[in-house]
Coordinates of C-alpha atoms and ligand atoms in Angstrom, one line a residue:
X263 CA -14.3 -2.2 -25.7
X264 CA -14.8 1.2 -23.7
X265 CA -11.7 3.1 -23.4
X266 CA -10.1 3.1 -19.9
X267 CA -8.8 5.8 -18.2
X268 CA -7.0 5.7 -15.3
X269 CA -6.0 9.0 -12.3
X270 CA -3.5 8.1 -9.8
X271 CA -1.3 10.4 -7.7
X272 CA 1.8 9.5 -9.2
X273 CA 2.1 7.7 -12.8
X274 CA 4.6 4.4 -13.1
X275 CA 5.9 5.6 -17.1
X276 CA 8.0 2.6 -18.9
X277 CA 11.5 3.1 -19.2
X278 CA 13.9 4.6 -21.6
X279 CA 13.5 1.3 -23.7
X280 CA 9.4 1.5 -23.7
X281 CA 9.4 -1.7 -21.0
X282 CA 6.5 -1.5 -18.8
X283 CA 7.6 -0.2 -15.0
X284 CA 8.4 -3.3 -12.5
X285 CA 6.0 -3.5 -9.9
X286 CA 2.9 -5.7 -9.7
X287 CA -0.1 -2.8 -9.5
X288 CA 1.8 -0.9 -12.5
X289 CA 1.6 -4.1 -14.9
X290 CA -1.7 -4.7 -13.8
X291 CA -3.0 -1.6 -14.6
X292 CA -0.7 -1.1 -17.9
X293 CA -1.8 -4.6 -18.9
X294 CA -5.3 -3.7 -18.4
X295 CA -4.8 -0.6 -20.6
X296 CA -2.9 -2.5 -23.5
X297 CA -5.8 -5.2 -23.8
X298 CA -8.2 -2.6 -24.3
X299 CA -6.0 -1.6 -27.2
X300 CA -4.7 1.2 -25.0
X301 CA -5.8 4.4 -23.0
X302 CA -5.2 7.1 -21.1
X303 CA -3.4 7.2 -17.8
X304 CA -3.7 10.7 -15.9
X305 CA -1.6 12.1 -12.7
X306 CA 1.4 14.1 -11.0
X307 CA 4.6 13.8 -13.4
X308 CA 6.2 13.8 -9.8
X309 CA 7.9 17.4 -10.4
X310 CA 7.2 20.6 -8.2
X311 CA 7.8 23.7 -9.9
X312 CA 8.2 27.0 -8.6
X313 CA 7.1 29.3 -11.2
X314 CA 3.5 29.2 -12.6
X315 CA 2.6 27.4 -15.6
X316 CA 2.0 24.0 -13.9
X317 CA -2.0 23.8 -15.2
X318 CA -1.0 21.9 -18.6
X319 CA -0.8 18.4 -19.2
X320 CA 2.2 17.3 -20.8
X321 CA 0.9 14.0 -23.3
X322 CA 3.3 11.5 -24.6
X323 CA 2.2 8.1 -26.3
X324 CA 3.7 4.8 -25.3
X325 CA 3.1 1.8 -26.8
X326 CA -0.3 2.2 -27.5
X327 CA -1.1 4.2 -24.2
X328 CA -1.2 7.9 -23.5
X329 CA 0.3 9.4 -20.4
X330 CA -1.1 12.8 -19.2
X331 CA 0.8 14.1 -16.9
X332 CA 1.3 17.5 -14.9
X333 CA 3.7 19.1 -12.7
X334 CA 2.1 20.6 -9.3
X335 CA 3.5 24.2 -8.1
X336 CA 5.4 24.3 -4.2
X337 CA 2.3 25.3 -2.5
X338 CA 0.0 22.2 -4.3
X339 CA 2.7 19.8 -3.7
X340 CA 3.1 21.1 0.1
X341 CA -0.8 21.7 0.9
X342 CA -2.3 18.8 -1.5
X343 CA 0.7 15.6 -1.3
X344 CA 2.8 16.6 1.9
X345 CA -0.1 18.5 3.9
X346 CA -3.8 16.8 3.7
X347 CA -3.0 13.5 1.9
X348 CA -0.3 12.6 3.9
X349 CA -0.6 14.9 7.6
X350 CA -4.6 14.2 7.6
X351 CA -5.9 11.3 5.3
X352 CA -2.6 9.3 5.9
X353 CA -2.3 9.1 9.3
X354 CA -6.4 9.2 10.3
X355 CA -6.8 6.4 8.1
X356 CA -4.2 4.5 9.7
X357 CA -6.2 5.2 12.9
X358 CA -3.2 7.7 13.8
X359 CA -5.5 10.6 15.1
X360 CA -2.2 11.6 17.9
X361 CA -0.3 12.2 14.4
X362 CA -3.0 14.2 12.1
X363 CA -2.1 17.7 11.7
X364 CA -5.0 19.5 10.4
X365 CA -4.7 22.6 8.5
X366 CA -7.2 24.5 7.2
X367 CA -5.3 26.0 4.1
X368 CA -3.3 22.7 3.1
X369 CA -7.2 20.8 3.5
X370 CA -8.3 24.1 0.7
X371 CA -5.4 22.8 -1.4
X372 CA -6.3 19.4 -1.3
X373 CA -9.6 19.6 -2.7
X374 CA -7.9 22.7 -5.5
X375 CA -5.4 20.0 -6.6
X376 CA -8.9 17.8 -7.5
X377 CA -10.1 20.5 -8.9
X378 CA -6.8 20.7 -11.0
X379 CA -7.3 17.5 -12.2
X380 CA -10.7 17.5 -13.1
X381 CA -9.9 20.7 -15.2
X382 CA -7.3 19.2 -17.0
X383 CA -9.1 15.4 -17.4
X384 CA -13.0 16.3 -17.9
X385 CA -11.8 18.3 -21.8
X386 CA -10.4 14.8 -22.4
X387 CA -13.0 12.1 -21.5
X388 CA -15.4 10.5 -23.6
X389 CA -18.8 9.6 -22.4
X390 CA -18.1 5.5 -23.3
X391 CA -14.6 5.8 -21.1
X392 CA -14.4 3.9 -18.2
X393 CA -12.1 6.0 -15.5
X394 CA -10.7 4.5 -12.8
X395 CA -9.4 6.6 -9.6
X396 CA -6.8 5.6 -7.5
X397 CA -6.2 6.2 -3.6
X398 CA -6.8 8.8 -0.5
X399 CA -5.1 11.6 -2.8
X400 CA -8.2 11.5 -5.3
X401 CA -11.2 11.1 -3.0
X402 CA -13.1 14.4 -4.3
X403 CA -12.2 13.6 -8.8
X404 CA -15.4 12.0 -9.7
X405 CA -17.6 14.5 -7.5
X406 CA -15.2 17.3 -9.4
X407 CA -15.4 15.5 -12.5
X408 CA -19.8 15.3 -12.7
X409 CA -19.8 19.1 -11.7
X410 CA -18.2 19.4 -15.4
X411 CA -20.5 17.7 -17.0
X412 CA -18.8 14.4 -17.1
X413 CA -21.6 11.3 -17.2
X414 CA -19.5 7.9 -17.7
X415 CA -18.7 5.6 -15.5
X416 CA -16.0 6.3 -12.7
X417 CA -14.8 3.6 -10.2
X418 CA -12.5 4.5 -7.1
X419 CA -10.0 2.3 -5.4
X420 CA -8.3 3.1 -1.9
X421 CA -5.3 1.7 -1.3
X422 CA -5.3 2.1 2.4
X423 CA -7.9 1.3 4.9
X424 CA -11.2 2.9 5.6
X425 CA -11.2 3.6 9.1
X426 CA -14.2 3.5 12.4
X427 CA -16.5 5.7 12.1
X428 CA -15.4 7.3 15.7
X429 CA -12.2 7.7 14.3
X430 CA -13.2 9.6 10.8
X431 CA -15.6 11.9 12.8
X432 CA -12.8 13.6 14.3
X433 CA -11.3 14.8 11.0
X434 CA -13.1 18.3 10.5
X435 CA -14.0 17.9 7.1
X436 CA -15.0 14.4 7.1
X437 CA -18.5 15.2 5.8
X438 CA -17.7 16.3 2.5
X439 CA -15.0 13.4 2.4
X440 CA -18.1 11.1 2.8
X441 CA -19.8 12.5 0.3
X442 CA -17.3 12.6 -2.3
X443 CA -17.3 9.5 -2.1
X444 CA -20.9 8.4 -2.7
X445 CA -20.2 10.4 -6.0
X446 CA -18.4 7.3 -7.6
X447 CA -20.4 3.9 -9.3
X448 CA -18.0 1.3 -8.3
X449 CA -16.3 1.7 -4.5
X450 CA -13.7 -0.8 -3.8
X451 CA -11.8 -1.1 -0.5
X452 CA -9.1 -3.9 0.4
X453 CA -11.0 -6.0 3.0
X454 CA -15.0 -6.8 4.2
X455 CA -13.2 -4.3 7.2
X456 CA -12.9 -1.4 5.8
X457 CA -16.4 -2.1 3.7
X458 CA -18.2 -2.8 7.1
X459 CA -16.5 0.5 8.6
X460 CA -17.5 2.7 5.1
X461 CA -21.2 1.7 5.8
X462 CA -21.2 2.0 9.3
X463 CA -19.9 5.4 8.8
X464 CA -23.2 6.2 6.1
X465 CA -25.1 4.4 8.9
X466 CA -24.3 6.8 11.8
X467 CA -24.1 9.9 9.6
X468 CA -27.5 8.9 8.8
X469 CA -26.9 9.5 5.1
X470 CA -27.4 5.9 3.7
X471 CA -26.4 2.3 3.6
X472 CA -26.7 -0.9 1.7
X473 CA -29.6 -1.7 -0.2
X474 CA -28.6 -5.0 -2.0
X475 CA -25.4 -7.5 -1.7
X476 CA -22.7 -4.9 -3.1
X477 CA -25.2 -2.0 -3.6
X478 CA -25.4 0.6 -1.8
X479 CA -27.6 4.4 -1.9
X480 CA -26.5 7.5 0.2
X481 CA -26.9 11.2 -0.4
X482 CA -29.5 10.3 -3.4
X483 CA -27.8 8.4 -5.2
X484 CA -27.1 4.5 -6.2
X485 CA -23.7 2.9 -6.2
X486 CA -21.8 -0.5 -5.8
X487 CA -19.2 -1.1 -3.1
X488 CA -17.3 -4.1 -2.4
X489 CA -14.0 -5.6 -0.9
X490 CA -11.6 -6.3 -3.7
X491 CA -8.0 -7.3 -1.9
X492 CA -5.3 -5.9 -4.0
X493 CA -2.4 -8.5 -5.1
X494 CA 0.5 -9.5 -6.7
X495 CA 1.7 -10.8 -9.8
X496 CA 2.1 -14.5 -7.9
X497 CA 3.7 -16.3 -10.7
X498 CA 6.2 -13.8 -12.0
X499 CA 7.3 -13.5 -8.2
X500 CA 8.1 -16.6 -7.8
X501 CA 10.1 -17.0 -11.2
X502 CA 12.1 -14.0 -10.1
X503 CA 13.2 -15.0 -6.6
X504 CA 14.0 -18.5 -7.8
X505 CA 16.2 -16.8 -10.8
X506 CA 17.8 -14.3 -8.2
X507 CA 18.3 -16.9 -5.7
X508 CA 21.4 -18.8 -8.1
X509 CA 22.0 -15.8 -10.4
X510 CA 22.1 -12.7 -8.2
X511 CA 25.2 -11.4 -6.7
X512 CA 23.8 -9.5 -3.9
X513 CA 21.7 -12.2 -2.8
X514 CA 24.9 -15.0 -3.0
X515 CA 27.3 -12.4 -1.0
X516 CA 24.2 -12.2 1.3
X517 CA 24.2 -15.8 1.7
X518 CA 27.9 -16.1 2.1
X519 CA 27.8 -13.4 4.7
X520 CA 25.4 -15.7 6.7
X521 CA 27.4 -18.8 7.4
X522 CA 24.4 -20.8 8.4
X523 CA 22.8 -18.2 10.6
X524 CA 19.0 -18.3 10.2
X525 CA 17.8 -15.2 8.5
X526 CA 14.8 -12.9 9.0
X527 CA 14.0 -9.9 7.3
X528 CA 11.2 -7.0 7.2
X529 CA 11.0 -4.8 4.0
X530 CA 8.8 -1.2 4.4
X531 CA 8.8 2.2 3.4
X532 CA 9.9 4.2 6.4
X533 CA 6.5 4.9 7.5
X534 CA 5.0 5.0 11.7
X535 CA 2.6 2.5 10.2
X536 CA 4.5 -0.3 9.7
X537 CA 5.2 -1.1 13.0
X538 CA 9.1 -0.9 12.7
X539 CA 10.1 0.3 15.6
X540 CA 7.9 -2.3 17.6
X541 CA 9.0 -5.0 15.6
X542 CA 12.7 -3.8 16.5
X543 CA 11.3 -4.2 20.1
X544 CA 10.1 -7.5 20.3
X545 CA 13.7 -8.6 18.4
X546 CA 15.0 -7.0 21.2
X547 CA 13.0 -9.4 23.5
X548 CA 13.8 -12.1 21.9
X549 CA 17.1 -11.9 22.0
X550 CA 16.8 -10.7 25.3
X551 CA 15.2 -13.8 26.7
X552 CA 17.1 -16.8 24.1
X553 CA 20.1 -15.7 24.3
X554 CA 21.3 -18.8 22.6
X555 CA 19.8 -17.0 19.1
X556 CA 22.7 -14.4 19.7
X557 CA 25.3 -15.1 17.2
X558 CA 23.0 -17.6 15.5
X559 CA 20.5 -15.2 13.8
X560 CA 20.7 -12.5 12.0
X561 CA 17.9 -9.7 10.8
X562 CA 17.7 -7.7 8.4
X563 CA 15.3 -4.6 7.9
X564 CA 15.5 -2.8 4.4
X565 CA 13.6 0.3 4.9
X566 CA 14.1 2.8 1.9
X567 CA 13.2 6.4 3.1
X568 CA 9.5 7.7 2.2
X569 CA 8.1 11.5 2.7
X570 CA 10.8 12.8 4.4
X571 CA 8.9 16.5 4.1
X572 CA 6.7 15.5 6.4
X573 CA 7.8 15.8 9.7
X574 CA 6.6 12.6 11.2
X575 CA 8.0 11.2 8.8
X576 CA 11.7 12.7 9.5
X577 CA 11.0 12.3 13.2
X578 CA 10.8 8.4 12.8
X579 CA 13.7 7.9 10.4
X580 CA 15.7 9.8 13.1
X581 CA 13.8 7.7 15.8
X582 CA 14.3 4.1 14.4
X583 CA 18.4 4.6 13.9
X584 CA 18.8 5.5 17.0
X585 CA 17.0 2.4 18.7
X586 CA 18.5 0.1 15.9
X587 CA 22.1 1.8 17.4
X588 CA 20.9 1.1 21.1
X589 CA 20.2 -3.0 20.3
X590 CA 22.9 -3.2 18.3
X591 CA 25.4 -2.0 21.1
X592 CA 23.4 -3.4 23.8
X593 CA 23.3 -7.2 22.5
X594 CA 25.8 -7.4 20.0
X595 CA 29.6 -7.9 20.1
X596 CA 32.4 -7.7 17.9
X597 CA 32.1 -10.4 15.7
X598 CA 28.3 -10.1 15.3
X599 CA 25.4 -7.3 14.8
X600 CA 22.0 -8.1 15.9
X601 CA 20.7 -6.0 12.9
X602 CA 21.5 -5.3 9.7
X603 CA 20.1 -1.6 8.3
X604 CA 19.7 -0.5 4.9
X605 CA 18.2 2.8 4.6
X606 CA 18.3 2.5 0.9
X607 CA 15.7 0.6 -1.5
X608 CA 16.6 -2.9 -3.2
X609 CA 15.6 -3.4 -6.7
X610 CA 12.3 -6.0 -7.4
X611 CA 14.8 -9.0 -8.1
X612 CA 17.2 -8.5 -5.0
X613 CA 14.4 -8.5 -2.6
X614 CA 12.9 -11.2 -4.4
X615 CA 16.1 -13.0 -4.0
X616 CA 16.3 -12.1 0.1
X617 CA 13.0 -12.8 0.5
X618 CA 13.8 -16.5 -0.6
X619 CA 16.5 -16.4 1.5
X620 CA 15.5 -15.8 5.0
X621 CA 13.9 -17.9 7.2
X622 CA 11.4 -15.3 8.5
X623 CA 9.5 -13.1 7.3
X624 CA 8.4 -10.2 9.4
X625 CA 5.2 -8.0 7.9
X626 CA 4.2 -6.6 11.3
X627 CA 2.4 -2.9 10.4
X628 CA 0.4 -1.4 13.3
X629 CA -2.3 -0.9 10.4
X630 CA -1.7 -1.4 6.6
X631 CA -4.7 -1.5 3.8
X632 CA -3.0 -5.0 2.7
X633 CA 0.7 -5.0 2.7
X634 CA 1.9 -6.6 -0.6
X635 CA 5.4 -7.2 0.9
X636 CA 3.5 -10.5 2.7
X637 CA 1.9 -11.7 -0.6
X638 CA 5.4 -11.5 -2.2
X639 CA 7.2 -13.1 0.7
X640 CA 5.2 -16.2 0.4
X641 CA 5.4 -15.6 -3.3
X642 CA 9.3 -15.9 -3.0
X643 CA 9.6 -19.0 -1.0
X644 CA 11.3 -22.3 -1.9
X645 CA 8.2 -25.0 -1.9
X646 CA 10.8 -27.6 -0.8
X647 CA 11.9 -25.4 2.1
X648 CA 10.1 -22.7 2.7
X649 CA 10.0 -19.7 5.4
X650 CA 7.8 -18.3 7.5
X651 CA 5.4 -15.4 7.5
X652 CA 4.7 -14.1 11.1
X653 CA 1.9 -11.4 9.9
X654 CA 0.0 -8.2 12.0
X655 CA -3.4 -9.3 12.2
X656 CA -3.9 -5.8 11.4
X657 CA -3.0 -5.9 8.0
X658 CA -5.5 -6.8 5.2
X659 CA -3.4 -9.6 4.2
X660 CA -4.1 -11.0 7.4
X661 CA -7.5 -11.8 6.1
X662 CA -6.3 -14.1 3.3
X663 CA -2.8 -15.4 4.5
X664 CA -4.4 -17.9 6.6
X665 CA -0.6 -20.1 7.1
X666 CA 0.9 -17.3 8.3
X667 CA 1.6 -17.0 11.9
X668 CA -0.3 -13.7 13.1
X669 CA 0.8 -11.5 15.9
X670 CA -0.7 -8.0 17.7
X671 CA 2.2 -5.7 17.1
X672 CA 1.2 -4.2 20.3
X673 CA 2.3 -6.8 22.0
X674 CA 5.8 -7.4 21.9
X675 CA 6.0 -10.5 24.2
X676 CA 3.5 -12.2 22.1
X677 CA 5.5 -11.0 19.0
X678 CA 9.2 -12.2 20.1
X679 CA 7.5 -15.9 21.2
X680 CA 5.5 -16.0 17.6
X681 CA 9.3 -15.0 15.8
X682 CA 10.9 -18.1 18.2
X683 CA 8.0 -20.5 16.9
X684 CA 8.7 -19.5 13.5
X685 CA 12.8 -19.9 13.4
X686 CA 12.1 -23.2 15.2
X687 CA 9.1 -24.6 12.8
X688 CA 9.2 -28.2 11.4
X689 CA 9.3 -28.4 7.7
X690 CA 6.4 -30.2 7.3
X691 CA 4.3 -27.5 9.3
X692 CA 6.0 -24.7 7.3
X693 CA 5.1 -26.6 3.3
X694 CA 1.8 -27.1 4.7
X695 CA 1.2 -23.6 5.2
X696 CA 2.9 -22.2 2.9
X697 CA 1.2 -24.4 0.0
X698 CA -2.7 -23.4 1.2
X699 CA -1.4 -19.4 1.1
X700 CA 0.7 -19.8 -2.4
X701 CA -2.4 -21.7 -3.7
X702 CA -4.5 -18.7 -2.9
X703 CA -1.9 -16.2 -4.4
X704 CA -1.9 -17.8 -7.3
X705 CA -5.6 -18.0 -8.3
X706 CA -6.2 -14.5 -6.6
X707 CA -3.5 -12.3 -8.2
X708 CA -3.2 -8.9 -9.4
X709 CA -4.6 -9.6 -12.7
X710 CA -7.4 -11.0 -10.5
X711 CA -7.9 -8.2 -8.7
X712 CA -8.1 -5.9 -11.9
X713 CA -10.4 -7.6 -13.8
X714 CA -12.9 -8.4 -10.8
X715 CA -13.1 -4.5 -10.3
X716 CA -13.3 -3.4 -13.9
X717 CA -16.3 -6.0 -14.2
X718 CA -17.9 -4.3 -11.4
X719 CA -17.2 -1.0 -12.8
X720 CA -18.2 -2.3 -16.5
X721 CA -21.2 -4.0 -15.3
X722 CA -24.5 -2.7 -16.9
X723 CA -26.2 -0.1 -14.4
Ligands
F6P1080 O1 0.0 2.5 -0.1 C1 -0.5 3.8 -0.5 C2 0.5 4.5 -1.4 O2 0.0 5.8 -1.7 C3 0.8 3.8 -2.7 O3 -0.2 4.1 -3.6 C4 2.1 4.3 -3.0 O4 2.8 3.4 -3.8 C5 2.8 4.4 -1.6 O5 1.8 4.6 -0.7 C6 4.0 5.3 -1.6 O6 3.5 6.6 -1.3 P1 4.1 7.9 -1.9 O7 3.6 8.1 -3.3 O8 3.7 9.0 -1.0 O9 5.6 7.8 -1.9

């Protein structure tokens, strides 16, 4: 079997002990890796340094696989990860033009880290390896990667979506973004969305298009392209939230805490793109306009800080406390808080455990590429009792999760009457959908998802 080698931004390494990180993308990927008998995994060791010196790769070996990793100096890390990644790429792909900050130097740095990276990886490769790119960080690797020679195969994945072509045009350098691109064999995206917005894109620049069911030619050259939605480890979920359910001790003082109020909780990375502060509003509304819920609800948003370099980023974190403070005093009273906070992240088997727990469970992004945090809810439910998923139709899980209850974030009137359906749903109505959307997870999970794009990217040209 071909050796695979995978680039992503940052690098999940096992711990101390050699056990595989927790997360479902991570054991794909290392699973992947370990039944090829190992591999290499490339990216950012997630250290800045502010001396020269960072253009090495540091190797260690781990059970089989190697991990190649470098350290990126203050400028890379501001003009490459907090600058055009995450000022430019992020928000325009999140259809967040009002927030892109566009900088000519940081979008020079961008495409210097890629060159970085291809310095450091194209001595390494083999021309049987199979590489695998990860995400909006990496877009320009394989174009970097052929101008050194390099001839195997290379497969890209983006993690986020691919946005309308009206909305990429008004990035500056969204031409050579394009391009880079086309320079891959295997494209995937998470939805037939993002796929149909990709080609329309080719289509308008008049560069190319689709010239067979997944295959697709632009700027002189032949490559595949298809949706592949990312997933979740579906079985192991479940076994962890039913484990942390009876065994956990966060989750039972959780419980305790509630004394039969129903629960609903939201889980994101503090990120404008999740919709927070919206979902916050229609809470607000709905307590607002049943005020019978008050005192008999209770929701909790676990938001761990993300990118707090960026300024958007710091802007909303500042933001969302401050309107989370004005419903709490507003509607609650002294012996109950509309909302419960936690600026902090939860470990895999807590959240598991919560997830089990509540009632609701409220995934409402303004834009996401799939949102795994839905997958896992559903993943986490009790099948003799479970909750229920009110879902953005603008996430890619929307697409799949066809029991959920789907809402415009927009629209918070809409979004407050979908959260009352949900708290009030019969149980029969809430194992019938559940069961169609944890059947689905459980033949379509991340191990799925893996080796239906590896196929595509092993497939003979
Ligand atoms: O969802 C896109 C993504 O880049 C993931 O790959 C990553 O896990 C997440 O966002 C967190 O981003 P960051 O690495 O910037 O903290």
């Amino acid at each position: 079997m071909n050796r695979l080698v995978i680039v992503s931004n940052r690098v999940p390494l096992p711990d101390e002990d050699g056990n595989p990180p927790a997360g479902g993308l991570a054991v794909a990927l290392h699973a992947a890796l370990r039944k090829r008998g190992g591999g290499l995994w490339m990216g950012w060791s997630g250290k800045v340094q502010t001396e020269a010196g960072t253009e090495q790769l540091e190797e260690m070996e781990i059970e089989g696989i190697t991990y190649a990793l470098t350290d990126l100096s203050e400028t890379d890390y501001n003009e490459y990860y907090a600058g055009f990644a995450n000022r430019v790429l992020w928000p325009i792909f999140h259809s967040r033009l009002d927030l892109a900050e566009y900088a000519r130097k940081e979008m020079s740095g961008y495409f210097r880290v890629n060159r970085l990276f291809a310095d450091l990886l194209a001595p390494r490769l083999q021309e049987d390896d199979v590489v695998w790119i990860h995400d909006y960080h990496l877009i320009p690797l394989a174009e970097e990667l052929r101008q050194r020679g390099v001839t195997c195969r290379i497969g890209f994945f983006l993690h986020i979506p691919w946005p309308p072509s009206d909305i990429l045009i008004a990035m500056p350098v969204y031409e050579r973004v394009l391009k880079a691109l086309c320079a891959y064999d295997v494209l995937g995206f998470q939805t037939d969305l993002d796929l149909a917005n990709f080609s329309e894109c080719l289509r308008r620049e008049n560069v190319g298009g689709p010239v067979g069911e997944r295959t697709f030619r632009a700027y002189d050259r032949t490559f595949e392209a298809g949706a592949f939605p990312i997933s979740i480890e579906t079985a192991d979920f479940a076994r962890l939230a039913e484990a942390a359910d009876s065994g956990d001790e966060l989750v039972e003082s959780t419980k305790n805490s509630l004394t039969g109020k129903q629960l609903i909780i939201g889980a994101d990375r503090l990120d404008y793109s999740k919709g927070i502060t919206h979902r916050i509003e229609a809470y607000e509304r709905l307590l607002i306009e049943h005020p019978e819920r008050r005192g008999n609800i209770s929701f909790l948003q676990v938001t761990p800080k993300s990118r707090s370099d960026v300024p958007e980023y710091a802007a909303m974190q500042k933001q969302l406390a401050e309107l989370i403070g004005r419903v709490n005093g507003a509607l609650g009273s002294a012996d109950w808080v509309p909302t419960r906070y936690i600026n902090q992240s939860l470990g895999r088997s807590v959240l598991a455990g919560l997830y089990r727990l509540a009632d609701v469970g409220l995934v409402t992004p303004l834009k996401d590429g799939m949102n795994l945090v839905a997958k896992e809810y559903v993943a986490a439910q009790d099948p003799e009792d479970p909750g229920v998923l009110v879902l953005s139709r603008f996430a890619g899980a929307a697409r799949e999760l066809k029991g959920a209850l789907l809402i415009n974030p927009y629209d918070s009137e809409m979004t407050a009457r979908t959260i009352e359906r949900a708290l009030s749903m019969p149980l029969d109505e809430r194992r019938e959908r559940w069961r169609g959307m944890m059947d689905h997870l459980l033949t379509h999970d991340v191990n799925h998802w893996c080796e239906d794009f590896l196929a595509a990217l092993n497939a003979p040209r």
